[in-house]
mmCIF file with all atom_site columns, C-alpha atoms in Angstrom:
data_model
loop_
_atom_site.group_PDB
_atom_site.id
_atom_site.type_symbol
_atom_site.label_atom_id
_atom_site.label_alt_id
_atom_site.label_comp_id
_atom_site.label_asym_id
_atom_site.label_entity_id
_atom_site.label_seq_id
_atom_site.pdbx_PDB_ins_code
_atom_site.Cartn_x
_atom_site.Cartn_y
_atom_site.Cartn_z
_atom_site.occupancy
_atom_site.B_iso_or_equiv
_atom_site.pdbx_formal_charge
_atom_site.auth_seq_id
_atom_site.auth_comp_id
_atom_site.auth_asym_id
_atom_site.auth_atom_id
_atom_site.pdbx_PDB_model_num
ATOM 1  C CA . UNK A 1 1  ? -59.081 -78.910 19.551  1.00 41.00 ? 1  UNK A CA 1
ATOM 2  C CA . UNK A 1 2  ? -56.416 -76.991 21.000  1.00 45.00 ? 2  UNK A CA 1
ATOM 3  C CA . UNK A 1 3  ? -54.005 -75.064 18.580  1.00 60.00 ? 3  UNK A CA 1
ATOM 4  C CA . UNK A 1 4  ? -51.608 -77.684 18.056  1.00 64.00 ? 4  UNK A CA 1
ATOM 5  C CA . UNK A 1 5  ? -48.941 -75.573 15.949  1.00 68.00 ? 5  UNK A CA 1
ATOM 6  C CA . UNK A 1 6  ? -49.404 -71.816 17.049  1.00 75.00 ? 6  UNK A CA 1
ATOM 7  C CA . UNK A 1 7  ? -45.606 -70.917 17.012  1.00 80.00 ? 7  UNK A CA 1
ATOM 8  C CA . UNK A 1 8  ? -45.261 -72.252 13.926  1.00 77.00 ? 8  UNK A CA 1
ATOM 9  C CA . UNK A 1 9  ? -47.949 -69.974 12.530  1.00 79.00 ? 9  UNK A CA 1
ATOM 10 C CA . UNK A 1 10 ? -45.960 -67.216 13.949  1.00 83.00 ? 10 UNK A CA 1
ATOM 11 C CA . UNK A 1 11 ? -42.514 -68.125 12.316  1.00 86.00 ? 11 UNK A CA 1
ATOM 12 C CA . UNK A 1 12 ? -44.162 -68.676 8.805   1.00 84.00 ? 12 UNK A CA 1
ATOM 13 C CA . UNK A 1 13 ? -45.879 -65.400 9.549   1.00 86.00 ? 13 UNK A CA 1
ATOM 14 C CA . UNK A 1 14 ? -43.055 -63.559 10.327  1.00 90.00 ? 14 UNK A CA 1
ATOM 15 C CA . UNK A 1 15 ? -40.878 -65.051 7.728   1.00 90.00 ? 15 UNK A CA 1
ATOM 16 C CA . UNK A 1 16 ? -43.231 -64.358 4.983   1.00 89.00 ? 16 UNK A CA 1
ATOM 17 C CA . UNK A 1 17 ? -43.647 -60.946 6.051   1.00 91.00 ? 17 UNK A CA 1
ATOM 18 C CA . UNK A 1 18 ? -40.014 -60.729 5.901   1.00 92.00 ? 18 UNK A CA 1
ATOM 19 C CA . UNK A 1 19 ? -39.568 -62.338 2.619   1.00 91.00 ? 19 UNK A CA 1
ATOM 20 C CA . UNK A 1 20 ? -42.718 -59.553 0.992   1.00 91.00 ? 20 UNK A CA 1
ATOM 21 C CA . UNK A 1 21 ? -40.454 -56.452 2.144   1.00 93.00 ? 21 UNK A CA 1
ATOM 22 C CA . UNK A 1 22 ? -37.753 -58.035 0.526   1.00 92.00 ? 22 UNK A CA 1
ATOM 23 C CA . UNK A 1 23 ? -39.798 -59.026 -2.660  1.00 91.00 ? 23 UNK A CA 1
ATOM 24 C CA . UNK A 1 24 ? -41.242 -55.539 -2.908  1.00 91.00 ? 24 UNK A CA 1
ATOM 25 C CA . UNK A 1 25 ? -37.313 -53.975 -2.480  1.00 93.00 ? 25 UNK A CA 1
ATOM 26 C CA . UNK A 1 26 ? -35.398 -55.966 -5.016  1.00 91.00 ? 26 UNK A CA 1
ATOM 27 C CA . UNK A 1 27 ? -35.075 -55.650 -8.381  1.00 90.00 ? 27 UNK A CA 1
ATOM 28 C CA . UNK A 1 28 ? -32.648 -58.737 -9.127  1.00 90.00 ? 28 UNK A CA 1
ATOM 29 C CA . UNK A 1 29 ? -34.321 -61.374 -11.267 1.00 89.00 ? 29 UNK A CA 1
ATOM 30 C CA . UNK A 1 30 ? -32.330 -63.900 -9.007  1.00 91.00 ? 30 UNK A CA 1
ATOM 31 C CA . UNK A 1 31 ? -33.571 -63.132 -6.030  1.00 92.00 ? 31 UNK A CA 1
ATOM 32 C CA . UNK A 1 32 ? -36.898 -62.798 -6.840  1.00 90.00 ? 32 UNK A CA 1
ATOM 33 C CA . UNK A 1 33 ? -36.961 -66.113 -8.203  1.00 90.00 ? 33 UNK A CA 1
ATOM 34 C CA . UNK A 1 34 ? -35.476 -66.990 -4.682  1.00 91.00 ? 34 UNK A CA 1
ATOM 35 C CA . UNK A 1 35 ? -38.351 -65.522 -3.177  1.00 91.00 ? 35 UNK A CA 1
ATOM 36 C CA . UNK A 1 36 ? -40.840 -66.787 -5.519  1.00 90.00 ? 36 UNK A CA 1
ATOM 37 C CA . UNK A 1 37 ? -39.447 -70.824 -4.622  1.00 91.00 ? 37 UNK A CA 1
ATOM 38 C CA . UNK A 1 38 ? -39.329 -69.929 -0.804  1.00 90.00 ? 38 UNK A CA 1
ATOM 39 C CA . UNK A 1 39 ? -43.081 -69.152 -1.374  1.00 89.00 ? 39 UNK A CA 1
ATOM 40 C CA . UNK A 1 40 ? -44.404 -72.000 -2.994  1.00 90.00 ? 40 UNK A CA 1
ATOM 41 C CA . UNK A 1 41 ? -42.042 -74.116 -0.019  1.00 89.00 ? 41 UNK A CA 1
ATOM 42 C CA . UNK A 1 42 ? -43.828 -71.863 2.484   1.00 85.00 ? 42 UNK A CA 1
ATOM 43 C CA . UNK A 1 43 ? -47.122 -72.511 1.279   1.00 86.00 ? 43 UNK A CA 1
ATOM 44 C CA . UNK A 1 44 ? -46.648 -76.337 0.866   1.00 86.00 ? 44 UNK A CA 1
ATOM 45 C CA . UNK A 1 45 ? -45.515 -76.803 4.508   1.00 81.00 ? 45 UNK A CA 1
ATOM 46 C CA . UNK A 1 46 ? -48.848 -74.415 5.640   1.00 78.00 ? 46 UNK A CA 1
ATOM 47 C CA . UNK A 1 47 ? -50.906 -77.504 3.922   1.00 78.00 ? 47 UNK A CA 1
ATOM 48 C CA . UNK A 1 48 ? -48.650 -79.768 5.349   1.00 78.00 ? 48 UNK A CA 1
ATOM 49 C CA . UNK A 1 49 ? -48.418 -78.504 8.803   1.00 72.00 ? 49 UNK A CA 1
ATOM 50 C CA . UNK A 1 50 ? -51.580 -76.842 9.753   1.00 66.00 ? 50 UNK A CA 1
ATOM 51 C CA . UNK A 1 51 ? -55.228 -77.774 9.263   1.00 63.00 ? 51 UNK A CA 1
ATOM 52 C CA . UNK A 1 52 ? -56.894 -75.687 6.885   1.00 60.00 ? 52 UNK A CA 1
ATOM 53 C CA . UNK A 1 53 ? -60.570 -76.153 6.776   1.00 61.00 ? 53 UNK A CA 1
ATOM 54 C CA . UNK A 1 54 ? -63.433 -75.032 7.900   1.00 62.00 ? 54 UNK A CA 1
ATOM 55 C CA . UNK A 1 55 ? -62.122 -75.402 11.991  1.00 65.00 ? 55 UNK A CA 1
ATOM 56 C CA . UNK A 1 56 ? -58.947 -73.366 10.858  1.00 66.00 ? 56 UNK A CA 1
ATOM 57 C CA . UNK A 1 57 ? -58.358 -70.826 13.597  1.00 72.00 ? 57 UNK A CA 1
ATOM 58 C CA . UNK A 1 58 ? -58.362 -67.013 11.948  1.00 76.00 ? 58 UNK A CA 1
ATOM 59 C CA . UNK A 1 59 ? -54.712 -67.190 12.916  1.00 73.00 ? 59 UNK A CA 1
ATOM 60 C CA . UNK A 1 60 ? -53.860 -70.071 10.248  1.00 77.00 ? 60 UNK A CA 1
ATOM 61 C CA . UNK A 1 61 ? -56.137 -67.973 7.715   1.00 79.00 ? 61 UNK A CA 1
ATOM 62 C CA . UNK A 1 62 ? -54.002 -64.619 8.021   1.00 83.00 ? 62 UNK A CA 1
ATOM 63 C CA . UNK A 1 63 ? -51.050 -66.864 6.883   1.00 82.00 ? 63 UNK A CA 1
ATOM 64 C CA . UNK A 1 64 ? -52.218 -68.612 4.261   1.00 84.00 ? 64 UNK A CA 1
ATOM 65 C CA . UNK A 1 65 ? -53.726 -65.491 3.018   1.00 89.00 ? 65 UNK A CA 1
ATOM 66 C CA . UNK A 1 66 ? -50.643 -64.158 3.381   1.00 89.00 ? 66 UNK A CA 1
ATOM 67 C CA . UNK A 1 67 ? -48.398 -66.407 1.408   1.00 89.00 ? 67 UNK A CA 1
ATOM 68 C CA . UNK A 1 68 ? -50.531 -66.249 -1.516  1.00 91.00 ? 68 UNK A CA 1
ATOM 69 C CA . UNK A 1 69 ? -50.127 -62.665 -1.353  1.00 92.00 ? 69 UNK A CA 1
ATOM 70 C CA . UNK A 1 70 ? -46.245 -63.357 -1.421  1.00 91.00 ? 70 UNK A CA 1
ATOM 71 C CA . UNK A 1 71 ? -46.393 -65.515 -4.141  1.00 90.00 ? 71 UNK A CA 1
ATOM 72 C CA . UNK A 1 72 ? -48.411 -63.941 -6.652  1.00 92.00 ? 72 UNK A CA 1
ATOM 73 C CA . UNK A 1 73 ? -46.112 -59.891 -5.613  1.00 92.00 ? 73 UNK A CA 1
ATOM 74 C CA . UNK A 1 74 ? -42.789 -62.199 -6.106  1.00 91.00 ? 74 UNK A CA 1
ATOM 75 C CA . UNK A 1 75 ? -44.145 -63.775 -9.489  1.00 90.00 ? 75 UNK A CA 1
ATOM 76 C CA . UNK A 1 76 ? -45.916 -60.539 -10.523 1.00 92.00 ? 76 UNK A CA 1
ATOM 77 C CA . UNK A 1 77 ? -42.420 -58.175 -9.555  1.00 92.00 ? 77 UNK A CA 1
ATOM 78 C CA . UNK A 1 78 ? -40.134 -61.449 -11.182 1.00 90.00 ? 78 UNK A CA 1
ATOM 79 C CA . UNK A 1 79 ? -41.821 -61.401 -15.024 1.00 90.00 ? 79 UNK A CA 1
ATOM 80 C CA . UNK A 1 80 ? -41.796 -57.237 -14.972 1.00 91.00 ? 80 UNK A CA 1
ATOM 81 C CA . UNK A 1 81 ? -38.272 -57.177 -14.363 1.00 91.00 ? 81 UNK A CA 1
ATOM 82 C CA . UNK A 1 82 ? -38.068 -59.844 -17.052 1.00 90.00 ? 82 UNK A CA 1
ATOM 83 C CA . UNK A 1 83 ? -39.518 -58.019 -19.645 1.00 88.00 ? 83 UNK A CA 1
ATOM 84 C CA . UNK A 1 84 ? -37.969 -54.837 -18.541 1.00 82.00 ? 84 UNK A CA 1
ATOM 85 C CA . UNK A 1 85 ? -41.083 -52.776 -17.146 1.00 68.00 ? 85 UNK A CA 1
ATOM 86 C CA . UNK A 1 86 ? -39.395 -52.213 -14.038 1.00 59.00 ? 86 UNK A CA 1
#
């Protein structure tokens, strides 16, 4: 099977790389929570989208990986602001 969304995979990858320098930058409790929703869209529309299962190509792997990554910095960075700690 031939890869059926590849630029896709490179738009979410690029926009989630985009959206980790921006969750590791700011400080606003806002955006971060911003960030944090964009995430979770970003992840649903990788299950929605691509194929992940055993035949997912390594490409589809990096950007799942990826987005989790995202999510769990933006949620991470959003509840030490929070709290103050940052």
């Amino acid at each position: 099977m031939a890869k059926k969304y590849i630029r896709v995979q490179y738009y979410m990858l690029g926009i989630t790389i985009v959206l980790m320098c921006g969750s590791i930058l700011i400080n606003s409790p806002l955006y971060l929570d911003i960030i944090s929703f964009l995430a979770l869209v970003g992840l649903t529309l990788h299950f929605d989208l691509l194929d992940f299962s055993k035949r997912a190509f390594l490409s589809e792997k990096v950007v799942c990986f990826f987005q989790v990554v995202l999510l769990f910095i933006s949620l991470i960075k959003f509840f030490l602001v929070i709290h103050g700690s940052l």
